[in-house]
Amino acid sequence: MTALRVAIVGSGPSGFFAAGNLLEQDDVEVQVDVFDRLPTPFGLVRYGVAPDHPAIKSVTKIFDRTAQHENFRYFGNVEVATHVTAAELAQWYDAVIYAIGASGGRRLEVDGAWLPGNHPSSDFVGWYNGHPDRRELDVDLGVERAVVIGNGNVALDAARILVTDTDKLAGTDMADHALRALHGSAVREVVVLGRRGAEQAAFTPAEVAELGKLPGVDVIVDPADVPEEDKERDKARPPVERNNIKQLRRLAAAEPTGADRRIVLRFLRSVVGINGEGKGGPVRSVSIARNELVEGEDGTVEAQPTGHVDEHDAGLVIHAVGYHGTPIPGIPFDTERGVFRNADSRIVGYDGEPLPGHYVVGWIKRGPSGVIPTNRDCARDTVSVLLADAAEGRIPRSAFDGAQVEKLIAERVENLVEYDGWMAIDAHETALAEEHDRPRVKLTSVDEMVDAALGGSGETPA
Ligand SMILES: Cc1cc2nc3c(=O)[nH]c(=O)nc-3n(C[C@H](O)[C@H](O)[C@H](O)COP(=O)(O)OP(=O)(O)OC[C@H]3O[C@@H](n4cnc5c(N)ncnc54)[C@H](O)[C@@H]3O)c2cc1C
């Protein structure tokens, strides 16, 4: 049997883990082409993971090894939907795995959420990480207080970045434009708001503990917001909750040092309105409702407003309230969950029937939750369903071969960046960083990246 030809759309962790898994198979030969809309691979590893968490990014070494496989090709700077349609991919390949992530940001739906000074966390995080789509974002840091809405790790990342000493950030791969802006920042207090209580927080213990260790930053937690120590009750809590509470008790007990910058963690608070200066002017304050917890019929704990609302000055609001995927024409989409419609890793139509040869992996399959290793298990599931379908003849084989497809893509895409092009970008970024003792200096525009991929200076062509 000829090799199975699989296209993977998206080169984030889920796409790369799926590629690695397919190429490791002993009983079937697979050829894998990975597409990404950007010249640079690795998705949120490059554009989401915080710059001051470099160890997390070392997972790319595994992806580099996958890319060295003789049956692997990378087609970067190719957007599926724009340069190539889903219908074409279905014709050109035996199977297509969608791994496009879910990195569109949600905003809280309250009055004033679109005023200048509001940013979904996806935009803010993409801005400081140098995502080409977000490099022009206008983040006004000339304000004293910022509010971060949300209680997950992304909310804590955003809060930490806003108050971390820029001398420390200068040793990371944070985008230069963000470093400059943060260096001149007037932000002195970041208030992080959780709709529910400390026990329901979605962040993890290591992230909350890290806040307490930031030099020059006081972390304020109201002791009344944290359940009192109770050995029996604490023992019965799930481990993440137990350790979160332990860390929060520590922070609540610490005396503020009078540091120049503060992070305030507030629980049982919802933003119910964002107020601008005049009509349509930038954010000047937020209206915050206090909540109480009520237990639903199904046992889940929900926040309910008590009717008490306070107004607090603030000039910057980061909405860290979740992510959603972006539809691709021809692929059935679940608008509510923001994912491709799927069952058991197969993309399914609106009638629930699988679309032959169409699969899904990562955040666009499960929704925006789970850390990088979660995508490894997810990819294993997707690949095993795909291979079982192929073995049982449920996949229609393509009449195209790899050379024909490469020619078609090269005709369509003016500035195709293959893996050696990415390696040239990588070499260029790391060389730029050497004299500054940084891991890399990121190129942030597609033009600069294409230029560096072709062996140029990485400067934007005139
Ligand atoms: C702010 C933030 C911080 C995080 N920090 C951590 C952390 O510290 N540790 C950890 O383990 N996990 C972290 N995560 C979670 C982790 O990043 C995700 O689990 C993981 O990236 C999801 O992988 P994915 O492949 O599904 O999506 P993504 O990583 O989003 O990759 C999707 C890829 O698809 C490409 N793409 C999109 N549309 C198209 C298209 N139409 N055509 C071609 N290509 C397309 C994108 O350019 C991108 O490269 C973080 C997430 C966020 C948002």
Short mmCIF file of C-alpha atoms and ligand atoms in Angstrom, two decimals:
data_model
loop_
_atom_site.label_atom_id
_atom_site.label_comp_id
_atom_site.label_asym_id
_atom_site.label_seq_id
_atom_site.Cartn_x
_atom_site.Cartn_y
_atom_site.Cartn_z
CA MET A 1 0.00 0.00 0.00
CA THR A 2 1.30 3.51 -0.79
CA ALA A 3 2.05 5.81 2.14
CA LEU A 4 -0.94 7.45 3.81
CA ARG A 5 -0.80 11.20 3.14
CA VAL A 6 -2.05 13.42 5.97
CA ALA A 7 -2.32 17.22 6.13
CA ILE A 8 -2.24 18.82 9.57
CA VAL A 9 -3.59 22.36 9.74
CA GLY A 10 -1.88 24.22 12.59
CA SER A 11 1.63 23.76 13.99
CA GLY A 12 0.89 24.32 17.69
CA PRO A 13 1.46 21.55 20.25
CA SER A 14 -1.56 19.51 19.15
CA GLY A 15 -0.55 19.60 15.47
CA PHE A 16 3.07 18.72 16.22
CA PHE A 17 2.18 15.94 18.67
CA ALA A 18 -0.18 14.48 16.03
CA ALA A 19 2.58 14.71 13.39
CA GLY A 20 5.08 12.99 15.70
CA ASN A 21 2.63 10.24 16.49
CA LEU A 22 1.80 9.55 12.83
CA LEU A 23 5.48 9.46 11.87
CA GLU A 24 6.33 7.04 14.69
CA GLN A 25 4.00 4.33 13.38
CA ASP A 26 5.72 1.01 12.61
CA ASP A 27 2.99 -0.77 10.62
CA VAL A 28 1.97 2.00 8.30
CA GLU A 29 4.01 4.58 6.41
CA VAL A 30 2.64 8.10 6.76
CA GLN A 31 3.67 11.32 5.01
CA VAL A 32 2.78 14.44 6.95
CA ASP A 33 2.47 18.02 5.69
CA VAL A 34 1.92 20.61 8.45
CA PHE A 35 0.40 23.96 7.45
CA ASP A 36 0.47 27.16 9.49
CA ARG A 37 -0.92 30.58 8.68
CA LEU A 38 2.23 32.13 10.12
CA PRO A 39 5.81 31.61 8.94
CA THR A 40 6.72 30.61 12.54
CA PRO A 41 5.57 27.26 13.97
CA PHE A 42 4.52 26.24 17.53
CA GLY A 43 1.31 28.28 18.04
CA LEU A 44 0.77 29.35 21.64
CA VAL A 45 4.13 27.98 22.74
CA ARG A 46 5.58 31.02 20.98
CA TYR A 47 2.61 33.40 21.27
CA GLY A 48 0.84 32.40 24.51
CA VAL A 49 3.24 30.93 27.10
CA ALA A 50 4.59 33.79 29.21
CA PRO A 51 8.07 35.06 28.28
CA ASP A 52 9.26 34.69 31.89
CA HIS A 53 8.45 30.93 31.74
CA PRO A 54 11.16 29.83 29.28
CA ALA A 55 11.40 26.23 30.52
CA ILE A 56 7.88 25.51 29.22
CA LYS A 57 9.01 26.42 25.72
CA SER A 58 11.68 23.72 25.62
CA VAL A 59 8.96 21.35 24.33
CA THR A 60 9.85 22.75 20.89
CA LYS A 61 12.97 20.54 20.95
CA ILE A 62 10.64 17.54 20.60
CA PHE A 63 8.87 19.27 17.68
CA ASP A 64 12.22 20.03 16.01
CA ARG A 65 13.04 16.32 16.11
CA THR A 66 9.68 15.50 14.49
CA ALA A 67 10.41 18.05 11.76
CA GLN A 68 13.66 16.25 10.89
CA HIS A 69 11.74 13.10 9.82
CA GLU A 70 12.12 12.44 6.09
CA ASN A 71 8.33 12.18 5.66
CA PHE A 72 7.66 15.58 7.29
CA ARG A 73 7.12 18.86 5.42
CA TYR A 74 6.19 22.29 6.79
CA PHE A 75 4.20 24.79 4.76
CA GLY A 76 4.33 28.01 6.77
CA ASN A 77 2.70 31.31 5.83
CA VAL A 78 -0.19 29.34 4.29
CA GLU A 79 -3.62 30.11 5.70
CA VAL A 80 -6.23 27.45 5.19
CA ALA A 81 -9.40 29.26 4.08
CA THR A 82 -7.38 32.03 2.37
CA HIS A 83 -4.66 30.37 0.29
CA VAL A 84 -6.09 26.86 0.25
CA THR A 85 -9.66 25.78 0.96
CA ALA A 86 -10.80 22.91 3.16
CA ALA A 87 -12.34 21.27 0.06
CA GLU A 88 -8.99 21.39 -1.74
CA LEU A 89 -7.14 19.85 1.19
CA ALA A 90 -9.73 17.08 1.28
CA GLN A 91 -8.95 16.35 -2.39
CA TRP A 92 -5.19 16.64 -2.09
CA TYR A 93 -4.75 14.40 0.97
CA ASP A 94 -6.07 11.08 2.24
CA ALA A 95 -6.89 12.70 5.60
CA VAL A 96 -6.80 16.16 7.15
CA ILE A 97 -6.35 16.86 10.86
CA TYR A 98 -7.44 20.32 11.99
CA ALA A 99 -5.24 21.63 14.81
CA ILE A 100 -5.92 25.37 14.50
CA GLY A 101 -6.33 26.07 18.22
CA ALA A 102 -8.84 28.44 19.75
CA SER A 103 -6.93 31.61 20.32
CA GLY A 104 -9.65 34.18 19.61
CA GLY A 105 -10.39 36.11 22.78
CA ARG A 106 -13.72 36.49 24.51
CA ARG A 107 -14.84 39.68 26.26
CA LEU A 108 -17.19 39.97 29.15
CA GLU A 109 -20.56 41.05 27.75
CA VAL A 110 -21.16 44.21 29.79
CA ASP A 111 -21.72 47.85 28.89
CA GLY A 112 -18.45 49.57 28.08
CA ALA A 113 -16.55 46.38 27.15
CA TRP A 114 -15.64 47.86 23.74
CA LEU A 115 -14.37 51.21 25.04
CA PRO A 116 -10.68 51.96 24.43
CA GLY A 117 -8.64 50.47 27.28
CA ASN A 118 -10.41 47.06 27.14
CA HIS A 119 -8.43 44.14 25.74
CA PRO A 120 -9.27 40.44 25.56
CA SER A 121 -6.34 38.53 27.11
CA SER A 122 -5.64 36.93 23.70
CA ASP A 123 -4.79 40.39 22.32
CA PHE A 124 -2.77 41.50 25.34
CA VAL A 125 -0.84 38.22 25.56
CA GLY A 126 -0.27 38.18 21.78
CA TRP A 127 0.97 41.78 21.99
CA TYR A 128 3.62 41.14 24.62
CA ASN A 129 4.63 37.89 22.90
CA GLY A 130 5.09 39.57 19.49
CA HIS A 131 2.23 37.96 17.50
CA PRO A 132 2.22 39.67 14.09
CA ASP A 133 -1.58 40.23 14.29
CA ARG A 134 -1.25 42.04 17.64
CA ARG A 135 1.94 44.08 17.29
CA GLU A 136 -0.01 47.28 16.56
CA LEU A 137 -2.31 46.90 19.60
CA ASP A 138 -2.62 50.20 21.42
CA VAL A 139 -2.07 49.29 25.09
CA ASP A 140 -2.25 52.44 27.21
CA LEU A 141 -0.05 51.82 30.25
CA GLY A 142 -0.18 55.44 31.38
CA VAL A 143 -2.80 54.49 33.96
CA GLU A 144 -2.37 53.66 37.64
CA ARG A 145 -4.81 50.80 38.07
CA ALA A 146 -5.55 47.85 35.79
CA VAL A 147 -8.30 45.30 36.30
CA VAL A 148 -7.95 41.71 35.11
CA ILE A 149 -11.25 39.87 34.82
CA GLY A 150 -10.87 36.12 35.30
CA ASN A 151 -9.35 33.63 37.68
CA GLY A 152 -7.34 31.27 35.52
CA ASN A 153 -3.60 31.07 34.84
CA VAL A 154 -3.92 33.43 31.88
CA ALA A 155 -5.33 36.10 34.24
CA LEU A 156 -2.36 35.60 36.58
CA ASP A 157 0.10 35.73 33.65
CA ALA A 158 -1.37 39.08 32.55
CA ALA A 159 -1.29 40.49 36.09
CA ARG A 160 2.28 39.31 36.71
CA ILE A 161 3.58 40.74 33.42
CA LEU A 162 2.00 44.13 34.21
CA VAL A 163 3.95 44.52 37.47
CA THR A 164 7.17 42.57 36.89
CA ASP A 165 10.35 44.62 36.92
CA THR A 166 11.31 45.27 33.30
CA ASP A 167 14.98 44.59 34.14
CA LYS A 168 13.88 40.99 34.63
CA LEU A 169 11.67 40.93 31.53
CA ALA A 170 14.53 42.36 29.46
CA GLY A 171 16.26 38.97 29.78
CA THR A 172 13.34 37.14 28.15
CA ASP A 173 12.03 36.82 24.59
CA MET A 174 9.24 39.36 25.22
CA ALA A 175 8.57 41.51 22.14
CA ASP A 176 10.68 44.67 22.13
CA HIS A 177 7.65 46.96 21.64
CA ALA A 178 6.07 45.52 24.82
CA LEU A 179 9.32 45.82 26.79
CA ARG A 180 9.57 49.50 25.89
CA ALA A 181 5.92 50.16 26.79
CA LEU A 182 6.17 48.27 30.11
CA HIS A 183 9.38 50.09 30.97
CA GLY A 184 7.49 53.39 30.93
CA SER A 185 4.36 51.95 32.54
CA ALA A 186 2.51 53.93 35.21
CA VAL A 187 0.54 50.86 36.37
CA ARG A 188 0.97 50.46 40.14
CA GLU A 189 -1.96 48.21 41.03
CA VAL A 190 -3.52 45.26 39.23
CA VAL A 191 -6.80 43.97 40.63
CA VAL A 192 -7.65 40.39 39.61
CA LEU A 193 -11.33 39.57 39.94
CA GLY A 194 -12.79 36.09 40.42
CA ARG A 195 -16.56 35.72 39.96
CA ARG A 196 -16.65 32.81 42.39
CA GLY A 197 -14.72 32.10 45.58
CA ALA A 198 -11.09 31.21 46.28
CA GLU A 199 -12.05 27.52 46.42
CA GLN A 200 -13.37 27.63 42.85
CA ALA A 201 -10.39 29.49 41.33
CA ALA A 202 -9.17 27.97 38.06
CA PHE A 203 -5.52 28.99 38.48
CA THR A 204 -2.94 26.51 39.72
CA PRO A 205 -0.82 26.60 42.92
CA ALA A 206 2.54 27.20 41.21
CA GLU A 207 1.21 30.29 39.41
CA VAL A 208 -0.31 31.82 42.53
CA ALA A 209 2.80 31.02 44.60
CA GLU A 210 4.93 32.75 41.96
CA LEU A 211 3.06 36.02 42.54
CA GLY A 212 4.17 36.00 46.16
CA LYS A 213 7.83 35.84 45.10
CA LEU A 214 7.84 38.82 42.72
CA PRO A 215 10.41 41.35 43.90
CA GLY A 216 9.00 44.81 44.57
CA VAL A 217 5.37 43.63 44.48
CA ASP A 218 2.94 43.22 47.37
CA VAL A 219 0.17 40.67 46.84
CA ILE A 220 -2.99 41.53 48.72
CA VAL A 221 -5.52 38.85 49.63
CA ASP A 222 -8.34 39.57 52.06
CA PRO A 223 -8.20 36.86 54.80
CA ALA A 224 -12.02 36.90 54.81
CA ASP A 225 -11.95 35.58 51.21
CA VAL A 226 -9.97 32.45 52.11
CA PRO A 227 -11.49 29.57 54.09
CA GLU A 228 -9.96 29.13 57.54
CA GLU A 229 -7.67 26.19 58.16
CA ASP A 230 -9.60 23.02 58.90
CA LYS A 231 -7.45 19.87 58.73
CA GLU A 232 -10.29 17.46 57.97
CA ARG A 233 -11.93 19.67 55.36
CA ASP A 234 -8.62 20.59 53.75
CA LYS A 235 -7.67 16.92 53.43
CA ALA A 236 -10.89 16.23 51.54
CA ARG A 237 -10.29 18.96 48.96
CA PRO A 238 -8.99 18.04 45.46
CA PRO A 239 -5.18 18.61 45.38
CA VAL A 240 -5.20 21.76 43.20
CA GLU A 241 -7.85 23.41 45.37
CA ARG A 242 -6.07 22.37 48.57
CA ASN A 243 -2.75 23.81 47.40
CA ASN A 244 -4.33 26.98 45.98
CA ILE A 245 -5.96 27.60 49.36
CA LYS A 246 -2.64 26.95 51.11
CA GLN A 247 -0.90 29.53 48.93
CA LEU A 248 -3.72 32.06 49.30
CA ARG A 249 -3.63 31.69 53.13
CA ARG A 250 0.09 32.43 52.98
CA LEU A 251 -0.48 35.54 50.89
CA ALA A 252 -3.36 36.70 53.11
CA ALA A 253 -1.17 36.37 56.22
CA ALA A 254 1.76 38.33 54.74
CA GLU A 255 2.18 41.94 55.86
CA PRO A 256 2.33 44.35 52.89
CA THR A 257 5.84 45.80 52.61
CA GLY A 258 4.70 49.11 51.12
CA ALA A 259 6.17 48.06 47.76
CA ASP A 260 5.73 50.30 44.76
CA ARG A 261 3.50 47.81 42.92
CA ARG A 262 0.61 45.62 44.07
CA ILE A 263 -1.50 42.75 42.84
CA VAL A 264 -4.85 42.51 44.59
CA LEU A 265 -6.68 39.18 44.32
CA ARG A 266 -10.41 39.67 44.93
CA PHE A 267 -12.96 36.88 44.96
CA LEU A 268 -16.75 36.85 44.65
CA ARG A 269 -16.65 39.93 42.45
CA SER A 270 -18.09 40.48 38.95
CA VAL A 271 -17.60 43.44 36.66
CA VAL A 272 -21.10 44.64 35.73
CA GLY A 273 -20.16 47.76 33.78
CA ILE A 274 -17.12 49.55 32.39
CA ASN A 275 -17.32 53.32 32.38
CA GLY A 276 -15.50 55.61 29.96
CA GLU A 277 -14.58 59.24 29.97
CA GLY A 278 -17.40 61.20 28.35
CA LYS A 279 -19.15 59.44 25.48
CA GLY A 280 -17.03 56.62 24.05
CA GLY A 281 -13.84 57.83 25.75
CA PRO A 282 -11.22 55.55 27.32
CA VAL A 283 -11.98 53.43 30.37
CA ARG A 284 -11.94 55.39 33.63
CA SER A 285 -13.68 53.09 36.09
CA VAL A 286 -15.32 49.70 36.52
CA SER A 287 -18.51 48.85 38.39
CA ILE A 288 -17.95 45.74 40.47
CA ALA A 289 -20.77 43.67 41.99
CA ARG A 290 -20.26 41.52 45.06
CA ASN A 291 -21.44 37.94 44.76
CA GLU A 292 -22.41 35.11 47.03
CA LEU A 293 -22.24 31.42 46.27
CA VAL A 294 -25.33 29.32 45.72
CA GLU A 295 -25.47 25.62 45.06
CA GLY A 296 -27.31 24.63 41.87
CA GLU A 297 -29.56 21.57 41.62
CA ASP A 298 -26.76 19.63 39.95
CA GLY A 299 -24.39 20.36 42.86
CA THR A 300 -22.33 23.01 41.00
CA VAL A 301 -21.51 26.18 42.91
CA GLU A 302 -22.57 29.37 41.16
CA ALA A 303 -22.01 33.06 41.88
CA GLN A 304 -25.10 35.19 42.44
CA PRO A 305 -25.05 39.00 42.84
CA THR A 306 -25.88 40.31 46.31
CA GLY A 307 -27.05 43.67 44.87
CA HIS A 308 -24.05 45.52 46.30
CA VAL A 309 -22.09 47.38 43.56
CA ASP A 310 -18.96 49.56 43.99
CA GLU A 311 -17.24 51.73 41.43
CA HIS A 312 -13.42 51.67 41.25
CA ASP A 313 -11.09 53.84 39.18
CA ALA A 314 -9.21 51.89 36.52
CA GLY A 315 -7.83 52.73 33.09
CA LEU A 316 -7.04 49.31 31.67
CA VAL A 317 -9.23 46.21 31.64
CA ILE A 318 -7.95 42.81 30.52
CA HIS A 319 -10.71 40.26 29.84
CA ALA A 320 -9.23 36.84 30.69
CA VAL A 321 -12.56 35.04 30.36
CA GLY A 322 -11.77 32.39 27.78
CA TYR A 323 -10.95 31.73 24.18
CA HIS A 324 -12.82 30.55 21.10
CA GLY A 325 -11.90 29.03 17.76
CA THR A 326 -12.34 30.62 14.33
CA PRO A 327 -14.52 28.86 11.73
CA ILE A 328 -13.15 27.65 8.39
CA PRO A 329 -15.67 27.57 5.49
CA GLY A 330 -16.79 24.01 4.81
CA ILE A 331 -16.04 22.71 8.31
CA PRO A 332 -19.07 22.44 10.63
CA PHE A 333 -18.68 24.76 13.61
CA ASP A 334 -20.18 24.71 17.10
CA THR A 335 -20.75 28.43 17.64
CA GLU A 336 -21.58 28.15 21.31
CA ARG A 337 -18.42 26.23 22.29
CA GLY A 338 -16.23 27.86 19.63
CA VAL A 339 -14.91 24.49 18.35
CA PHE A 340 -15.29 22.35 15.22
CA ARG A 341 -18.22 19.97 15.60
CA ASN A 342 -16.70 16.63 16.46
CA ALA A 343 -17.31 13.24 17.98
CA ASP A 344 -14.56 10.82 18.93
CA SER A 345 -11.92 13.01 17.16
CA ARG A 346 -13.83 12.91 13.84
CA ILE A 347 -15.30 16.11 12.44
CA VAL A 348 -19.05 15.59 12.12
CA GLY A 349 -21.66 17.38 10.03
CA TYR A 350 -24.71 19.14 11.38
CA ASP A 351 -26.48 15.75 11.03
CA GLY A 352 -23.92 14.19 13.41
CA GLU A 353 -22.40 11.99 10.67
CA PRO A 354 -18.58 11.98 10.32
CA LEU A 355 -17.05 13.82 7.36
CA PRO A 356 -14.83 11.07 5.89
CA GLY A 357 -11.11 11.83 6.23
CA HIS A 358 -11.62 14.87 8.51
CA TYR A 359 -10.22 14.88 12.07
CA VAL A 360 -9.59 17.35 14.82
CA VAL A 361 -7.14 17.73 17.70
CA GLY A 362 -6.20 20.17 20.50
CA TRP A 363 -8.11 23.27 21.54
CA ILE A 364 -10.25 23.35 18.38
CA LYS A 365 -11.47 19.86 19.38
CA ARG A 366 -11.79 20.12 23.18
CA GLY A 367 -12.16 23.86 23.71
CA PRO A 368 -9.58 26.15 25.31
CA SER A 369 -8.45 24.17 28.29
CA GLY A 370 -5.56 21.95 29.12
CA VAL A 371 -1.82 22.45 29.20
CA ILE A 372 0.70 21.47 26.53
CA PRO A 373 0.97 17.79 27.62
CA THR A 374 -2.84 17.45 27.47
CA ASN A 375 -2.49 17.87 23.71
CA ARG A 376 -0.10 14.92 23.51
CA ASP A 377 -2.76 12.54 24.84
CA CYS A 378 -5.39 14.25 22.70
CA ALA A 379 -3.21 13.75 19.59
CA ARG A 380 -2.73 10.07 20.42
CA ASP A 381 -6.52 9.64 20.51
CA THR A 382 -7.01 11.45 17.20
CA VAL A 383 -4.25 9.53 15.43
CA SER A 384 -5.51 6.16 16.62
CA VAL A 385 -9.04 6.89 15.32
CA LEU A 386 -7.62 8.09 11.99
CA LEU A 387 -5.41 5.02 11.58
CA ALA A 388 -8.26 2.68 12.49
CA ASP A 389 -10.46 4.37 9.86
CA ALA A 390 -7.67 4.04 7.28
CA ALA A 391 -7.13 0.36 8.12
CA GLU A 392 -10.84 -0.36 7.80
CA GLY A 393 -11.18 1.46 4.44
CA ARG A 394 -13.26 4.35 5.78
CA ILE A 395 -10.94 6.98 4.29
CA PRO A 396 -11.23 7.83 0.59
CA ARG A 397 -7.67 7.85 -0.88
CA SER A 398 -6.47 10.93 -2.77
CA ALA A 399 -5.50 10.86 -6.45
CA PHE A 400 -2.76 13.46 -5.78
CA ASP A 401 0.82 12.80 -4.76
CA GLY A 402 3.13 14.86 -2.55
CA ALA A 403 5.05 16.46 -5.43
CA GLN A 404 1.85 17.63 -7.16
CA VAL A 405 0.59 19.20 -3.96
CA GLU A 406 3.88 20.96 -3.28
CA LYS A 407 3.74 22.47 -6.79
CA LEU A 408 0.13 23.65 -6.30
CA ILE A 409 1.02 25.30 -2.99
CA ALA A 410 4.13 27.00 -4.38
CA GLU A 411 1.99 28.41 -7.22
CA ARG A 412 -0.57 29.80 -4.77
CA VAL A 413 1.64 31.17 -2.03
CA GLU A 414 4.11 33.87 -2.87
CA ASN A 415 6.20 33.64 0.27
CA LEU A 416 6.02 30.03 1.34
CA VAL A 417 8.18 29.38 4.44
CA GLU A 418 9.29 25.77 4.84
CA TYR A 419 11.03 24.33 7.91
CA ASP A 420 14.49 25.38 6.76
CA GLY A 421 13.03 28.90 6.36
CA TRP A 422 11.81 28.74 9.96
CA MET A 423 15.27 27.54 11.04
CA ALA A 424 16.77 30.59 9.31
CA ILE A 425 14.30 32.84 11.22
CA ASP A 426 15.20 31.03 14.45
CA ALA A 427 18.95 31.44 13.80
CA HIS A 428 18.42 35.11 13.00
CA GLU A 429 16.40 35.76 16.19
CA THR A 430 18.85 33.93 18.43
CA ALA A 431 21.84 35.69 16.82
CA LEU A 432 20.18 39.08 17.45
CA ALA A 433 19.75 38.08 21.10
CA GLU A 434 23.31 36.98 21.77
CA GLU A 435 24.78 40.36 22.57
CA HIS A 436 21.84 41.15 24.88
CA ASP A 437 21.96 37.89 26.84
CA ARG A 438 18.42 37.00 25.85
CA PRO A 439 17.05 33.71 24.44
CA ARG A 440 15.84 35.45 21.26
CA VAL A 441 14.78 38.81 19.88
CA LYS A 442 11.49 38.08 18.12
CA LEU A 443 10.68 39.33 14.68
CA THR A 444 7.09 40.52 14.88
CA SER A 445 6.03 41.19 11.30
CA VAL A 446 5.44 38.60 8.59
CA ASP A 447 7.52 40.65 6.13
CA GLU A 448 10.51 40.60 8.48
CA MET A 449 10.07 36.87 9.02
CA VAL A 450 9.86 36.12 5.30
CA ASP A 451 12.96 38.19 4.71
CA ALA A 452 14.88 36.33 7.42
CA ALA A 453 13.60 32.98 6.08
CA LEU A 454 15.13 33.85 2.72
CA GLY A 455 18.43 34.58 4.43
CA GLY A 456 18.00 38.36 4.61
CA SER A 457 18.58 40.80 7.43
CA GLY A 458 15.10 40.38 8.95
CA GLU A 459 14.43 44.06 8.44
CA THR A 460 11.16 45.12 6.90
CA PRO A 461 11.77 45.55 3.16
CA ALA A 462 11.37 49.20 2.07
C1 LIG B 1 -1.85 32.85 27.51
C2 LIG B 1 -1.61 31.37 27.56
C3 LIG B 1 -0.57 30.87 28.32
C4 LIG B 1 -0.36 29.50 28.39
N1 LIG B 1 0.66 29.04 29.16
C5 LIG B 1 0.88 27.71 29.24
C6 LIG B 1 1.95 27.21 30.05
O1 LIG B 1 2.67 27.99 30.69
N2 LIG B 1 2.14 25.86 30.10
C7 LIG B 1 1.34 24.99 29.37
O2 LIG B 1 1.57 23.77 29.43
N3 LIG B 1 0.31 25.43 28.62
C8 LIG B 1 0.06 26.77 28.52
N4 LIG B 1 -0.97 27.23 27.76
C9 LIG B 1 -1.83 26.25 27.06
C10 LIG B 1 -1.22 25.79 25.70
O3 LIG B 1 -0.68 26.90 25.04
C11 LIG B 1 -2.29 25.08 24.87
O4 LIG B 1 -2.67 23.90 25.54
C12 LIG B 1 -1.81 24.69 23.46
O5 LIG B 1 -1.09 25.71 22.82
C13 LIG B 1 -2.99 24.31 22.56
O6 LIG B 1 -2.44 23.79 21.38
P1 LIG B 1 -3.17 23.80 19.97
O7 LIG B 1 -2.21 23.15 19.04
O8 LIG B 1 -4.53 23.23 20.09
O9 LIG B 1 -3.38 25.36 19.58
P2 LIG B 1 -2.36 26.53 19.29
O10 LIG B 1 -1.17 26.46 20.16
O11 LIG B 1 -3.18 27.77 19.34
O12 LIG B 1 -1.87 26.31 17.78
C14 LIG B 1 -2.73 26.52 16.68
C15 LIG B 1 -1.91 26.84 15.42
O13 LIG B 1 -2.80 26.86 14.29
C16 LIG B 1 -2.45 27.93 13.44
N5 LIG B 1 -3.64 28.29 12.64
C17 LIG B 1 -4.77 28.86 13.10
N6 LIG B 1 -5.64 29.03 12.07
C18 LIG B 1 -5.05 28.55 10.96
C19 LIG B 1 -5.45 28.43 9.59
N7 LIG B 1 -6.66 28.82 9.17
N8 LIG B 1 -4.57 27.92 8.70
C20 LIG B 1 -3.34 27.50 9.10
N9 LIG B 1 -2.92 27.57 10.39
C21 LIG B 1 -3.76 28.07 11.31
C22 LIG B 1 -1.98 29.02 14.40
O14 LIG B 1 -1.17 30.00 13.75
C23 LIG B 1 -1.23 28.20 15.45
O15 LIG B 1 0.12 28.08 15.11
C24 LIG B 1 -1.21 28.60 27.66
C25 LIG B 1 -2.25 29.11 26.89
C26 LIG B 1 -2.45 30.49 26.83
C27 LIG B 1 -3.58 31.02 25.99
#
